[in-house]
Structure formats: structure tokens, C-alpha cells
Amino acid sequence: MKLIECPRDAMQGLHEFIPTEDKVRYINQLLKVGFDSIDFGSFVSPKAIPQLRDTAEVYAQLNWQDSPSKLLAIIANIRGAKDAITFEGISYLGFPMSISETFQQRNTNKSIAEALNELSEIKNLCESKGKKLVTYVSMGFGNPYSDPYAVDLVGQFVDILVTLGSDVISLADTIGVSTPENIKYLFTSLSKSYPSVEIGVHLHSNPVTALEKIQAAYESGCKRFDGAIKGLGGCPMADDALVGNMATETILAYLDEKQIKTSINKEAFVKAMQMASTIFPAH
């Protein structure tokens, strides 16, 4: 079971800048918890995501060498990938691909075709420095733009990403429209088609439907879950009423109830929860 904590996603849409020292303090605490990976920052234009303009400064103060967790950074183009691969402690580069043409333009300022071309070069850059590529299938459960969507379309898209060499594919419910039924159908069908590919979920949800979505993914064989403490965050590029990330504590509660072992240090996790209450603006 791989649990990925996403403070980057929790922070990126906030208007009030979180001081660098607070980010460092928080992420260093997360590095003690036992997550598989920490999605800690991004190498994108500070004009697009000003909250994360200090990612390099944050990285310089992280105790990643003393942690079993790996660092993941989001990139949106080749320039960002070239920056990210120079950091020894960053193991994963995450790239947002969307099956919605509208959202791909909003999110990365390029078409799907252009993004796929860049993804191929980004994969080569990752291999040159021993990094792994995580590709997010944004709007993977539907979109609000009336762009074409179908489960078969997702499958065709994943086939392209596998061909391009993505090490991990994460099905992203960018706007919280997934249901237990389509999570089960999509994840089960993709897992059967690509048994050797690591496929995870990055689900956005409101608290009411969160647990049933986690259960649907787990029962379909998912062993990789993204989450954010307190369910904070969402995608600032989605341009609609944001739903938060899947709350990490909800994921852990489900796994505990099912007596599924994880590598989480509960005491360190509680400290991180307490710290989040002081660092993030009140919600």
C-alpha cells in the first residue's frame, strides 16, 4: 500500500503566501510519518502558481536523506523538468495530462498533442537522471467543459502514456465527479489491461462521498492513494467550485478499519495534523 501525501496540492491555490520556513517545518514533519512519497512542490511559472515560487528554497532545507519517503515535484513543461532533475533528492516528476482539451490548455497552456510530445522528452530527461515519471490523467472521470469523455477514451489515453514510458499513472478526479461505480469500472478495466503498470488514484471529493470512493478504489485493487491532510486543496485551474483533496485521515481510517497494514507512524501523523491547523488558513 502506497500513500502519497500532497502538501503541494493543499497549498497551491491559497492566496495568502505560506512563509518558506512554515512550509519547511511542515514538510519535514511529513517526512517523519512514513508516507511512500511527498508531493512537496512544483517547478512551474511563479506567475501561474505564486504560492510555490519557493520550491527550490524549501527543498534546500528538507531532511529528505533521513526519511524513507521519496520526494515528488510537479512540472508542466520541459523547462520545469530540466530544473527538477537537477535536485538529487527528487525521485519523481509529476506531469498533468488531461483528456479534456480545454483543461490541458488551462493547466499547461498547450494542447493535448503538444503536451504528449513534451511528455516523451520529459521521460527521456527523467531516465537521464534516474528519476521516475508520474503522469496524472486529469479530468479522468469527466469534465465540466462538454469536452468528449468516455471510459474507452481514458483507456486509449492510458495506452499512449504506457507507450511513452510513464512509470506511474494516477487517475485524477479533478473536480470530484467520480462515483464508486465508475471508479470500480475504470480502475478494474485498466488494471486488467496493464497489470505491470503502477496505477493509482488522485481523487478530489467532498467529505460526504469520500469514504465510498476510497472503498471502491481499494476493492478494485488500487494500492496507491494520493491524499492531503484535512482534505485541503484542489485545482486552481479548474475554474469551478473547488472540492478538496481526499483527506489522508479518511484514507487511514478506512485502512485501519479493514486492518490493512501501512507504514504510517501514528504519533508523527498526529503531530502533522496539529501542525496543519496552525499553518493553513482556517477552512
PDB file of N, CA and C in Angstrom, residues 8 12 39-46 48-56 72-76 79-80 83-84 90 94:
ATOM      1  N   ARG A   8       1.752  20.020  -1.584  1.00  0.00           N
ATOM      2  CA  ARG A   8       1.781  20.920  -2.745  1.00  0.00           C
ATOM      3  C   ARG A   8       0.368  21.217  -3.219  1.00  0.00           C
ATOM      4  N   GLN A  12      -1.279  25.016  -3.188  1.00  0.00           N
ATOM      5  CA  GLN A  12      -1.078  25.744  -4.442  1.00  0.00           C
ATOM      6  C   GLN A  12      -2.138  26.794  -4.756  1.00  0.00           C
ATOM      7  N   ASP A  39       4.414  14.763  -2.224  1.00  0.00           N
ATOM      8  CA  ASP A  39       4.264  15.686  -3.354  1.00  0.00           C
ATOM      9  C   ASP A  39       4.444  17.084  -2.762  1.00  0.00           C
ATOM     10  N   PHE A  40       5.695  17.573  -2.779  1.00  0.00           N
ATOM     11  CA  PHE A  40       6.059  18.700  -1.921  1.00  0.00           C
ATOM     12  C   PHE A  40       6.095  20.058  -2.611  1.00  0.00           C
ATOM     13  N   GLY A  41       6.242  20.092  -3.943  1.00  0.00           N
ATOM     14  CA  GLY A  41       6.397  21.383  -4.599  1.00  0.00           C
ATOM     15  C   GLY A  41       6.284  21.255  -6.099  1.00  0.00           C
ATOM     16  N   SER A  42       6.505  22.375  -6.791  1.00  0.00           N
ATOM     17  CA  SER A  42       6.413  22.321  -8.247  1.00  0.00           C
ATOM     18  C   SER A  42       7.367  23.318  -8.889  1.00  0.00           C
ATOM     19  N   PHE A  43       7.817  22.955 -10.077  1.00  0.00           N
ATOM     20  CA  PHE A  43       8.694  23.806 -10.865  1.00  0.00           C
ATOM     21  C   PHE A  43       7.896  24.330 -12.057  1.00  0.00           C
ATOM     22  N   VAL A  44       6.969  25.218 -11.733  1.00  0.00           N
ATOM     23  CA  VAL A  44       6.133  25.854 -12.750  1.00  0.00           C
ATOM     24  C   VAL A  44       6.345  27.360 -12.631  1.00  0.00           C
ATOM     25  N   SER A  45       5.787  28.092 -13.562  1.00  0.00           N
ATOM     26  CA  SER A  45       5.939  29.542 -13.543  1.00  0.00           C
ATOM     27  C   SER A  45       5.365  30.133 -12.260  1.00  0.00           C
ATOM     28  N   PRO A  46       6.119  30.975 -11.566  1.00  0.00           N
ATOM     29  CA  PRO A  46       5.589  31.626 -10.360  1.00  0.00           C
ATOM     30  C   PRO A  46       4.403  32.533 -10.666  1.00  0.00           C
ATOM     31  N   ALA A  48       1.987  31.589 -12.610  1.00  0.00           N
ATOM     32  CA  ALA A  48       0.846  30.674 -12.617  1.00  0.00           C
ATOM     33  C   ALA A  48       0.517  30.192 -11.210  1.00  0.00           C
ATOM     34  N   ILE A  49       1.539  29.797 -10.465  1.00  0.00           N
ATOM     35  CA  ILE A  49       1.347  29.279  -9.101  1.00  0.00           C
ATOM     36  C   ILE A  49       2.297  30.029  -8.165  1.00  0.00           C
ATOM     37  N   PRO A  50       1.957  31.246  -7.768  1.00  0.00           N
ATOM     38  CA  PRO A  50       2.874  32.036  -6.921  1.00  0.00           C
ATOM     39  C   PRO A  50       3.136  31.399  -5.561  1.00  0.00           C
ATOM     40  N   GLN A  51       2.198  30.611  -5.060  1.00  0.00           N
ATOM     41  CA  GLN A  51       2.373  30.001  -3.742  1.00  0.00           C
ATOM     42  C   GLN A  51       3.606  29.108  -3.682  1.00  0.00           C
ATOM     43  N   LEU A  52       3.997  28.533  -4.806  1.00  0.00           N
ATOM     44  CA  LEU A  52       5.095  27.558  -4.811  1.00  0.00           C
ATOM     45  C   LEU A  52       6.362  28.109  -5.458  1.00  0.00           C
ATOM     46  N   ARG A  53       6.484  29.407  -5.491  1.00  0.00           N
ATOM     47  CA  ARG A  53       7.663  30.020  -6.100  1.00  0.00           C
ATOM     48  C   ARG A  53       8.945  29.740  -5.321  1.00  0.00           C
ATOM     49  N   ASP A  54       8.786  29.246  -4.090  1.00  0.00           N
ATOM     50  CA  ASP A  54       9.954  28.990  -3.231  1.00  0.00           C
ATOM     51  C   ASP A  54      10.302  27.514  -3.131  1.00  0.00           C
ATOM     52  N   THR A  55       9.872  26.702  -4.109  1.00  0.00           N
ATOM     53  CA  THR A  55      10.096  25.255  -4.032  1.00  0.00           C
ATOM     54  C   THR A  55      11.573  24.909  -3.872  1.00  0.00           C
ATOM     55  N   ALA A  56      12.456  25.561  -4.615  1.00  0.00           N
ATOM     56  CA  ALA A  56      13.890  25.258  -4.517  1.00  0.00           C
ATOM     57  C   ALA A  56      14.427  25.605  -3.128  1.00  0.00           C
ATOM     58  N   LEU A  72       8.373  14.102  -4.556  1.00  0.00           N
ATOM     59  CA  LEU A  72       7.767  14.241  -5.876  1.00  0.00           C
ATOM     60  C   LEU A  72       7.547  15.720  -6.142  1.00  0.00           C
ATOM     61  N   ALA A  73       7.889  16.167  -7.337  1.00  0.00           N
ATOM     62  CA  ALA A  73       7.652  17.556  -7.724  1.00  0.00           C
ATOM     63  C   ALA A  73       6.859  17.589  -9.023  1.00  0.00           C
ATOM     64  N   ILE A  74       5.935  18.542  -9.113  1.00  0.00           N
ATOM     65  CA  ILE A  74       5.117  18.702 -10.309  1.00  0.00           C
ATOM     66  C   ILE A  74       5.833  19.617 -11.296  1.00  0.00           C
ATOM     67  N   ILE A  75       5.753  19.243 -12.563  1.00  0.00           N
ATOM     68  CA  ILE A  75       6.291  20.085 -13.633  1.00  0.00           C
ATOM     69  C   ILE A  75       5.225  20.175 -14.719  1.00  0.00           C
ATOM     70  N   ALA A  76       5.288  21.240 -15.529  1.00  0.00           N
ATOM     71  CA  ALA A  76       4.264  21.422 -16.565  1.00  0.00           C
ATOM     72  C   ALA A  76       4.857  21.563 -17.949  1.00  0.00           C
ATOM     73  N   ARG A  79      11.062  22.858 -19.544  1.00  0.00           N
ATOM     74  CA  ARG A  79      11.907  23.726 -18.716  1.00  0.00           C
ATOM     75  C   ARG A  79      11.824  23.325 -17.247  1.00  0.00           C
ATOM     76  N   GLY A  80      10.607  23.096 -16.767  1.00  0.00           N
ATOM     77  CA  GLY A  80      10.435  22.685 -15.382  1.00  0.00           C
ATOM     78  C   GLY A  80      11.090  21.350 -15.096  1.00  0.00           C
ATOM     79  N   ASP A  83      14.783  21.739 -14.674  1.00  0.00           N
ATOM     80  CA  ASP A  83      15.096  22.272 -13.342  1.00  0.00           C
ATOM     81  C   ASP A  83      14.992  21.175 -12.285  1.00  0.00           C
ATOM     82  N   ALA A  84      13.892  20.419 -12.315  1.00  0.00           N
ATOM     83  CA  ALA A  84      13.611  19.446 -11.265  1.00  0.00           C
ATOM     84  C   ALA A  84      14.628  18.311 -11.205  1.00  0.00           C
ATOM     85  N   ILE A  90      14.904  14.564  -5.338  1.00  0.00           N
ATOM     86  CA  ILE A  90      13.603  14.429  -6.002  1.00  0.00           C
ATOM     87  C   ILE A  90      13.603  13.138  -6.814  1.00  0.00           C
ATOM     88  N   GLY A  94       6.112  14.707 -11.586  1.00  0.00           N
ATOM     89  CA  GLY A  94       4.708  14.507 -11.915  1.00  0.00           C
ATOM     90  C   GLY A  94       4.250  15.466 -12.998  1.00  0.00           C
TER      91      GLY A  94
END
